[in-house]
Amino acid sequence: LVRLKRSRPSAGPAPLAGRMSAWQAAAVALQGSFRGAWIYRHCGLLLSPPGDDRACEAPVEELLRSLSAERAVLGVRPTQPWSEFCGEFRVPDHPMERVPSNIERYAGNYLSVLLGCALVLSWMSHPLLVSVALGVHAVCLLGPPEMFDVKMLQTKSKGGGYKEIGGARFRLILTLLVHILVWAVSLLSGSGRRGFLLAMVVCLAHALFRVRHWTTMAKEKFKKAM
């Protein structure tokens, strides 16, 4: 007689599909946080700045408000308050569930940490360049628009004389240029890349040990119950 062994019930495709969807949601959250960054939404204004002064002042005021009130590092808004980000930590029972869940919830915070560490290490290697760029950036954000009124000399083919460029428009262009420079130095310099990689390890450790928020746990239990 041939005995047939009863196979153990294997983990079906449902748990694997759930994990894949969790990681996809985390990737979508990271992408959304990057697309919500100030530089991503307003870099096109560098090529075609608005002609209205009020329209030129609005992006600069938005960046200043984001940096001061929301603690947005380089214009990347944190997804959750920093007080919640630095919450309870514990060794996970289900790490493959906790990590993508925390990445999805704190995507903006993680991007801010990555850029902040890259900026600090790039400043340590290029203190003069980064300090000057940040100083000009601060002047652009805090200075009044009238401070940036300039006149450009025109060629004879365009009538000669001087052409006035509105202070708000020049302020916006200068803010964009300096902001792009700070991003470039932070991400393209060797020290900035090392800071980015170091921060990536820190963020993964945070995602692993940070206890998930109760609302996230409640949503998952509700989905399983459905």
PDB file of C-alpha atoms in Angstrom:
ATOM      1  CA  LEU A   1       0.000   0.000   0.000  1.00  0.00           C
ATOM      2  CA  VAL A   2       1.229   3.392  -0.865  1.00  0.00           C
ATOM      3  CA  ARG A   3       0.695   5.961   1.807  1.00  0.00           C
ATOM      4  CA  LEU A   4       0.043   9.462   0.669  1.00  0.00           C
ATOM      5  CA  LYS A   5       1.476  12.115   2.893  1.00  0.00           C
ATOM      6  CA  ARG A   6      -0.828  14.941   3.678  1.00  0.00           C
ATOM      7  CA  SER A   7       0.835  18.140   2.636  1.00  0.00           C
ATOM      8  CA  ARG A   8       0.875  20.974   5.072  1.00  0.00           C
ATOM      9  CA  PRO A   9      -1.168  23.994   4.131  1.00  0.00           C
ATOM     10  CA  SER A  10       1.299  26.371   2.556  1.00  0.00           C
ATOM     11  CA  ALA A  11       1.124  30.086   2.718  1.00  0.00           C
ATOM     12  CA  GLY A  12      -0.983  30.965  -0.276  1.00  0.00           C
ATOM     13  CA  PRO A  13      -0.594  33.887  -2.581  1.00  0.00           C
ATOM     14  CA  ALA A  14      -2.795  36.063  -0.380  1.00  0.00           C
ATOM     15  CA  PRO A  15      -0.115  36.903   2.257  1.00  0.00           C
ATOM     16  CA  LEU A  16       2.452  37.504  -0.480  1.00  0.00           C
ATOM     17  CA  ALA A  17       0.038  39.706  -2.388  1.00  0.00           C
ATOM     18  CA  GLY A  18      -0.667  41.642   0.811  1.00  0.00           C
ATOM     19  CA  ARG A  19       3.025  42.241   1.393  1.00  0.00           C
ATOM     20  CA  MET A  20       3.538  43.344  -2.196  1.00  0.00           C
ATOM     21  CA  SER A  21       0.646  45.777  -1.953  1.00  0.00           C
ATOM     22  CA  ALA A  22       2.086  47.155   1.299  1.00  0.00           C
ATOM     23  CA  TRP A  23       5.456  47.830  -0.340  1.00  0.00           C
ATOM     24  CA  GLN A  24       3.728  49.340  -3.374  1.00  0.00           C
ATOM     25  CA  ALA A  25       1.784  51.669  -1.086  1.00  0.00           C
ATOM     26  CA  ALA A  26       5.045  52.670   0.595  1.00  0.00           C
ATOM     27  CA  ALA A  27       6.659  53.430  -2.788  1.00  0.00           C
ATOM     28  CA  VAL A  28       3.622  55.471  -3.842  1.00  0.00           C
ATOM     29  CA  ALA A  29       3.808  57.445  -0.586  1.00  0.00           C
ATOM     30  CA  LEU A  30       7.498  58.234  -1.123  1.00  0.00           C
ATOM     31  CA  GLN A  31       6.807  59.298  -4.686  1.00  0.00           C
ATOM     32  CA  GLY A  32       3.929  61.478  -3.544  1.00  0.00           C
ATOM     33  CA  SER A  33       6.085  63.170  -0.911  1.00  0.00           C
ATOM     34  CA  PHE A  34       8.752  63.957  -3.501  1.00  0.00           C
ATOM     35  CA  ARG A  35       6.174  65.313  -5.931  1.00  0.00           C
ATOM     36  CA  GLY A  36       4.814  67.455  -3.149  1.00  0.00           C
ATOM     37  CA  ALA A  37       8.222  69.048  -2.558  1.00  0.00           C
ATOM     38  CA  TRP A  38       8.437  72.756  -3.282  1.00  0.00           C
ATOM     39  CA  ILE A  39      11.192  72.369  -5.868  1.00  0.00           C
ATOM     40  CA  TYR A  40       9.227  69.766  -7.837  1.00  0.00           C
ATOM     41  CA  ARG A  41       6.070  71.856  -7.990  1.00  0.00           C
ATOM     42  CA  HIS A  42       7.679  75.202  -8.787  1.00  0.00           C
ATOM     43  CA  CYS A  43      10.864  74.489 -10.772  1.00  0.00           C
ATOM     44  CA  GLY A  44       8.972  75.130 -14.015  1.00  0.00           C
ATOM     45  CA  LEU A  45       8.565  78.774 -13.002  1.00  0.00           C
ATOM     46  CA  LEU A  46      12.272  79.245 -13.624  1.00  0.00           C
ATOM     47  CA  LEU A  47      11.666  79.020 -17.379  1.00  0.00           C
ATOM     48  CA  SER A  48       8.382  80.911 -17.426  1.00  0.00           C
ATOM     49  CA  PRO A  49       7.951  83.057 -14.323  1.00  0.00           C
ATOM     50  CA  PRO A  50       4.539  84.678 -13.919  1.00  0.00           C
ATOM     51  CA  GLY A  51       4.194  88.314 -14.870  1.00  0.00           C
ATOM     52  CA  ASP A  52       2.006  89.252 -11.922  1.00  0.00           C
ATOM     53  CA  ASP A  53       3.868  90.288  -8.772  1.00  0.00           C
ATOM     54  CA  ARG A  54       1.414  88.553  -6.482  1.00  0.00           C
ATOM     55  CA  ALA A  55       1.799  85.292  -8.399  1.00  0.00           C
ATOM     56  CA  CYS A  56       5.585  85.593  -8.008  1.00  0.00           C
ATOM     57  CA  GLU A  57       5.394  86.258  -4.282  1.00  0.00           C
ATOM     58  CA  ALA A  58       3.072  83.336  -3.501  1.00  0.00           C
ATOM     59  CA  PRO A  59       5.628  80.481  -4.030  1.00  0.00           C
ATOM     60  CA  VAL A  60       8.276  82.281  -1.951  1.00  0.00           C
ATOM     61  CA  GLU A  61       5.813  82.898   0.869  1.00  0.00           C
ATOM     62  CA  GLU A  62       4.744  79.263   0.679  1.00  0.00           C
ATOM     63  CA  LEU A  63       8.334  78.051   1.033  1.00  0.00           C
ATOM     64  CA  LEU A  64       8.979  80.372   3.983  1.00  0.00           C
ATOM     65  CA  ARG A  65       5.814  79.196   5.716  1.00  0.00           C
ATOM     66  CA  SER A  66       6.693  75.563   5.042  1.00  0.00           C
ATOM     67  CA  LEU A  67      10.202  75.910   6.464  1.00  0.00           C
ATOM     68  CA  SER A  68       9.191  77.853   9.557  1.00  0.00           C
ATOM     69  CA  ALA A  69       5.843  76.381  10.548  1.00  0.00           C
ATOM     70  CA  GLU A  70       6.010  72.814   9.229  1.00  0.00           C
ATOM     71  CA  ARG A  71       9.762  72.176   9.753  1.00  0.00           C
ATOM     72  CA  ALA A  72      10.004  71.153   6.102  1.00  0.00           C
ATOM     73  CA  VAL A  73      13.629  70.349   5.235  1.00  0.00           C
ATOM     74  CA  LEU A  74      14.462  71.841   1.819  1.00  0.00           C
ATOM     75  CA  GLY A  75      10.773  72.286   1.096  1.00  0.00           C
ATOM     76  CA  VAL A  76       9.785  68.641   1.691  1.00  0.00           C
ATOM     77  CA  ARG A  77       6.805  68.624   4.014  1.00  0.00           C
ATOM     78  CA  PRO A  78       6.770  65.984   6.755  1.00  0.00           C
ATOM     79  CA  THR A  79       3.878  63.576   6.372  1.00  0.00           C
ATOM     80  CA  GLN A  80       3.296  63.408  10.129  1.00  0.00           C
ATOM     81  CA  PRO A  81       4.253  65.762  12.988  1.00  0.00           C
ATOM     82  CA  TRP A  82       7.805  65.304  14.200  1.00  0.00           C
ATOM     83  CA  SER A  83       6.516  64.678  17.733  1.00  0.00           C
ATOM     84  CA  GLU A  84       4.709  61.570  16.453  1.00  0.00           C
ATOM     85  CA  PHE A  85       7.721  60.568  14.361  1.00  0.00           C
ATOM     86  CA  CYS A  86       9.804  60.369  17.533  1.00  0.00           C
ATOM     87  CA  GLY A  87       7.330  58.143  19.355  1.00  0.00           C
ATOM     88  CA  GLU A  88       7.502  54.707  20.961  1.00  0.00           C
ATOM     89  CA  PHE A  89      10.079  52.162  19.800  1.00  0.00           C
ATOM     90  CA  ARG A  90       9.946  48.407  20.282  1.00  0.00           C
ATOM     91  CA  VAL A  91      11.383  45.241  18.727  1.00  0.00           C
ATOM     92  CA  PRO A  92       8.869  44.175  16.062  1.00  0.00           C
ATOM     93  CA  ASP A  93       6.921  40.912  16.099  1.00  0.00           C
ATOM     94  CA  HIS A  94       6.126  41.216  12.396  1.00  0.00           C
ATOM     95  CA  PRO A  95       8.918  43.275  10.771  1.00  0.00           C
ATOM     96  CA  MET A  96       7.738  42.659   7.200  1.00  0.00           C
ATOM     97  CA  GLU A  97       4.454  44.324   8.074  1.00  0.00           C
ATOM     98  CA  ARG A  98       5.833  47.136  10.193  1.00  0.00           C
ATOM     99  CA  VAL A  99       8.531  48.461   7.832  1.00  0.00           C
ATOM    100  CA  PRO A 100       6.384  49.214   4.738  1.00  0.00           C
ATOM    101  CA  SER A 101       3.562  50.453   6.948  1.00  0.00           C
ATOM    102  CA  ASN A 102       5.848  52.983   8.659  1.00  0.00           C
ATOM    103  CA  ILE A 103       7.414  54.021   5.354  1.00  0.00           C
ATOM    104  CA  GLU A 104       3.970  54.752   3.976  1.00  0.00           C
ATOM    105  CA  ARG A 105       2.955  56.760   7.052  1.00  0.00           C
ATOM    106  CA  TYR A 106       6.210  58.716   7.499  1.00  0.00           C
ATOM    107  CA  ALA A 107       7.308  59.058   3.857  1.00  0.00           C
ATOM    108  CA  GLY A 108       7.721  62.824   4.008  1.00  0.00           C
ATOM    109  CA  ASN A 109       9.580  62.617   7.312  1.00  0.00           C
ATOM    110  CA  TYR A 110      12.025  60.073   5.895  1.00  0.00           C
ATOM    111  CA  LEU A 111      12.713  62.220   2.835  1.00  0.00           C
ATOM    112  CA  SER A 112      13.351  65.183   5.120  1.00  0.00           C
ATOM    113  CA  VAL A 113      15.821  63.128   7.182  1.00  0.00           C
ATOM    114  CA  LEU A 114      17.601  61.946   4.027  1.00  0.00           C
ATOM    115  CA  LEU A 115      17.956  65.467   2.638  1.00  0.00           C
ATOM    116  CA  GLY A 116      18.856  66.937   6.016  1.00  0.00           C
ATOM    117  CA  CYS A 117      21.721  64.490   6.572  1.00  0.00           C
ATOM    118  CA  ALA A 118      22.948  64.989   3.013  1.00  0.00           C
ATOM    119  CA  LEU A 119      22.905  68.760   3.516  1.00  0.00           C
ATOM    120  CA  VAL A 120      24.789  68.593   6.833  1.00  0.00           C
ATOM    121  CA  LEU A 121      27.558  66.369   5.471  1.00  0.00           C
ATOM    122  CA  SER A 122      27.880  68.422   2.300  1.00  0.00           C
ATOM    123  CA  TRP A 123      28.216  71.530   4.473  1.00  0.00           C
ATOM    124  CA  MET A 124      31.005  69.851   6.442  1.00  0.00           C
ATOM    125  CA  SER A 125      32.918  69.221   3.191  1.00  0.00           C
ATOM    126  CA  HIS A 126      32.016  72.493   1.428  1.00  0.00           C
ATOM    127  CA  PRO A 127      31.282  74.939   4.268  1.00  0.00           C
ATOM    128  CA  LEU A 128      31.827  78.119   2.263  1.00  0.00           C
ATOM    129  CA  LEU A 129      29.673  77.152  -0.707  1.00  0.00           C
ATOM    130  CA  VAL A 130      26.804  75.781   1.354  1.00  0.00           C
ATOM    131  CA  SER A 131      26.914  78.656   3.864  1.00  0.00           C
ATOM    132  CA  VAL A 132      26.797  81.279   1.108  1.00  0.00           C
ATOM    133  CA  ALA A 133      23.972  79.453  -0.656  1.00  0.00           C
ATOM    134  CA  LEU A 134      21.956  79.163   2.543  1.00  0.00           C
ATOM    135  CA  GLY A 135      22.652  82.796   3.386  1.00  0.00           C
ATOM    136  CA  VAL A 136      21.420  83.984  -0.007  1.00  0.00           C
ATOM    137  CA  HIS A 137      18.455  81.675   0.363  1.00  0.00           C
ATOM    138  CA  ALA A 138      17.570  83.277   3.703  1.00  0.00           C
ATOM    139  CA  VAL A 139      17.833  86.774   2.218  1.00  0.00           C
ATOM    140  CA  CYS A 140      15.538  85.759  -0.648  1.00  0.00           C
ATOM    141  CA  LEU A 141      12.934  84.424   1.756  1.00  0.00           C
ATOM    142  CA  LEU A 142      13.084  87.132   4.416  1.00  0.00           C
ATOM    143  CA  GLY A 143      13.869  90.223   2.359  1.00  0.00           C
ATOM    144  CA  PRO A 144      11.063  92.420   0.995  1.00  0.00           C
ATOM    145  CA  PRO A 145      10.366  92.300  -2.766  1.00  0.00           C
ATOM    146  CA  GLU A 146      11.460  95.923  -3.167  1.00  0.00           C
ATOM    147  CA  MET A 147      14.945  94.870  -2.135  1.00  0.00           C
ATOM    148  CA  PHE A 148      15.300  92.938  -5.384  1.00  0.00           C
ATOM    149  CA  ASP A 149      14.339  95.691  -7.838  1.00  0.00           C
ATOM    150  CA  VAL A 150      16.958  95.683 -10.608  1.00  0.00           C
ATOM    151  CA  LYS A 151      17.474  97.402 -13.941  1.00  0.00           C
ATOM    152  CA  MET A 152      19.049  95.680 -16.923  1.00  0.00           C
ATOM    153  CA  LEU A 153      20.795  97.489 -19.774  1.00  0.00           C
ATOM    154  CA  GLN A 154      19.114  96.814 -23.108  1.00  0.00           C
ATOM    155  CA  THR A 155      20.792  96.605 -26.494  1.00  0.00           C
ATOM    156  CA  LYS A 156      20.169  99.278 -29.104  1.00  0.00           C
ATOM    157  CA  SER A 157      18.110  96.822 -31.135  1.00  0.00           C
ATOM    158  CA  LYS A 158      15.626  96.728 -28.269  1.00  0.00           C
ATOM    159  CA  GLY A 159      15.535 100.462 -27.837  1.00  0.00           C
ATOM    160  CA  GLY A 160      18.502 100.912 -25.517  1.00  0.00           C
ATOM    161  CA  GLY A 161      18.257 102.293 -22.024  1.00  0.00           C
ATOM    162  CA  TYR A 162      17.357 100.257 -18.982  1.00  0.00           C
ATOM    163  CA  LYS A 163      14.589  97.747 -18.466  1.00  0.00           C
ATOM    164  CA  GLU A 164      13.160  97.310 -15.004  1.00  0.00           C
ATOM    165  CA  ILE A 165      12.661  93.787 -13.670  1.00  0.00           C
ATOM    166  CA  GLY A 166      10.109  93.588 -10.901  1.00  0.00           C
ATOM    167  CA  GLY A 167      11.481  92.780  -7.491  1.00  0.00           C
ATOM    168  CA  ALA A 168       9.015  89.964  -6.903  1.00  0.00           C
ATOM    169  CA  ARG A 169       9.921  88.266 -10.180  1.00  0.00           C
ATOM    170  CA  PHE A 170      13.686  88.541  -9.645  1.00  0.00           C
ATOM    171  CA  ARG A 171      13.245  87.334  -6.063  1.00  0.00           C
ATOM    172  CA  LEU A 172      11.392  84.232  -7.260  1.00  0.00           C
ATOM    173  CA  ILE A 173      14.020  83.434  -9.904  1.00  0.00           C
ATOM    174  CA  LEU A 174      16.876  83.871  -7.429  1.00  0.00           C
ATOM    175  CA  THR A 175      15.087  81.747  -4.824  1.00  0.00           C
ATOM    176  CA  LEU A 176      14.600  78.949  -7.353  1.00  0.00           C
ATOM    177  CA  LEU A 177      18.222  79.065  -8.495  1.00  0.00           C
ATOM    178  CA  VAL A 178      19.635  78.978  -4.973  1.00  0.00           C
ATOM    179  CA  HIS A 179      17.181  76.284  -3.909  1.00  0.00           C
ATOM    180  CA  ILE A 180      18.210  74.103  -6.849  1.00  0.00           C
ATOM    181  CA  LEU A 181      21.875  74.736  -6.000  1.00  0.00           C
ATOM    182  CA  VAL A 182      21.380  73.558  -2.410  1.00  0.00           C
ATOM    183  CA  TRP A 183      19.620  70.406  -3.621  1.00  0.00           C
ATOM    184  CA  ALA A 184      22.384  69.737  -6.164  1.00  0.00           C
ATOM    185  CA  VAL A 185      25.201  70.159  -3.651  1.00  0.00           C
ATOM    186  CA  SER A 186      23.388  67.958  -1.126  1.00  0.00           C
ATOM    187  CA  LEU A 187      22.699  65.093  -3.527  1.00  0.00           C
ATOM    188  CA  LEU A 188      25.557  65.241  -6.034  1.00  0.00           C
ATOM    189  CA  SER A 189      28.573  65.864  -3.821  1.00  0.00           C
ATOM    190  CA  GLY A 190      30.428  62.843  -2.461  1.00  0.00           C
ATOM    191  CA  SER A 191      29.889  63.825   1.151  1.00  0.00           C
ATOM    192  CA  GLY A 192      26.222  64.508   0.476  1.00  0.00           C
ATOM    193  CA  ARG A 193      25.759  61.042  -1.008  1.00  0.00           C
ATOM    194  CA  ARG A 194      27.455  59.504   2.018  1.00  0.00           C
ATOM    195  CA  GLY A 195      25.098  61.423   4.276  1.00  0.00           C
ATOM    196  CA  PHE A 196      22.171  60.248   2.185  1.00  0.00           C
ATOM    197  CA  LEU A 197      23.228  56.595   2.545  1.00  0.00           C
ATOM    198  CA  LEU A 198      23.828  57.000   6.282  1.00  0.00           C
ATOM    199  CA  ALA A 199      20.397  58.548   6.699  1.00  0.00           C
ATOM    200  CA  MET A 200      18.872  55.703   4.696  1.00  0.00           C
ATOM    201  CA  VAL A 201      20.186  53.210   7.269  1.00  0.00           C
ATOM    202  CA  VAL A 202      18.786  55.368  10.087  1.00  0.00           C
ATOM    203  CA  CYS A 203      15.390  55.607   8.378  1.00  0.00           C
ATOM    204  CA  LEU A 204      15.208  51.850   7.850  1.00  0.00           C
ATOM    205  CA  ALA A 205      16.059  51.296  11.505  1.00  0.00           C
ATOM    206  CA  HIS A 206      13.351  53.774  12.477  1.00  0.00           C
ATOM    207  CA  ALA A 207      10.814  52.028  10.234  1.00  0.00           C
ATOM    208  CA  LEU A 208      11.748  48.703  11.832  1.00  0.00           C
ATOM    209  CA  PHE A 209      11.576  49.697  15.495  1.00  0.00           C
ATOM    210  CA  ARG A 210       8.950  52.473  15.488  1.00  0.00           C
ATOM    211  CA  VAL A 211       5.676  51.111  16.844  1.00  0.00           C
ATOM    212  CA  ARG A 212       2.935  51.532  14.287  1.00  0.00           C
ATOM    213  CA  HIS A 213       0.271  54.134  14.953  1.00  0.00           C
ATOM    214  CA  TRP A 214      -2.987  52.831  16.344  1.00  0.00           C
ATOM    215  CA  THR A 215      -4.938  54.135  13.361  1.00  0.00           C
ATOM    216  CA  THR A 216      -2.792  52.037  11.013  1.00  0.00           C
ATOM    217  CA  MET A 217      -3.365  48.949  13.140  1.00  0.00           C
ATOM    218  CA  ALA A 218      -7.110  49.610  13.213  1.00  0.00           C
ATOM    219  CA  LYS A 219      -7.254  49.935   9.421  1.00  0.00           C
ATOM    220  CA  GLU A 220      -5.420  46.637   8.952  1.00  0.00           C
ATOM    221  CA  LYS A 221      -7.721  44.809  11.388  1.00  0.00           C
ATOM    222  CA  PHE A 222     -10.737  46.246   9.609  1.00  0.00           C
ATOM    223  CA  LYS A 223      -9.439  45.071   6.221  1.00  0.00           C
ATOM    224  CA  LYS A 224      -8.813  41.559   7.581  1.00  0.00           C
ATOM    225  CA  ALA A 225     -12.289  41.449   9.049  1.00  0.00           C
ATOM    226  CA  MET A 226     -13.918  42.360   5.739  1.00  0.00           C
TER     227      MET A 226
END
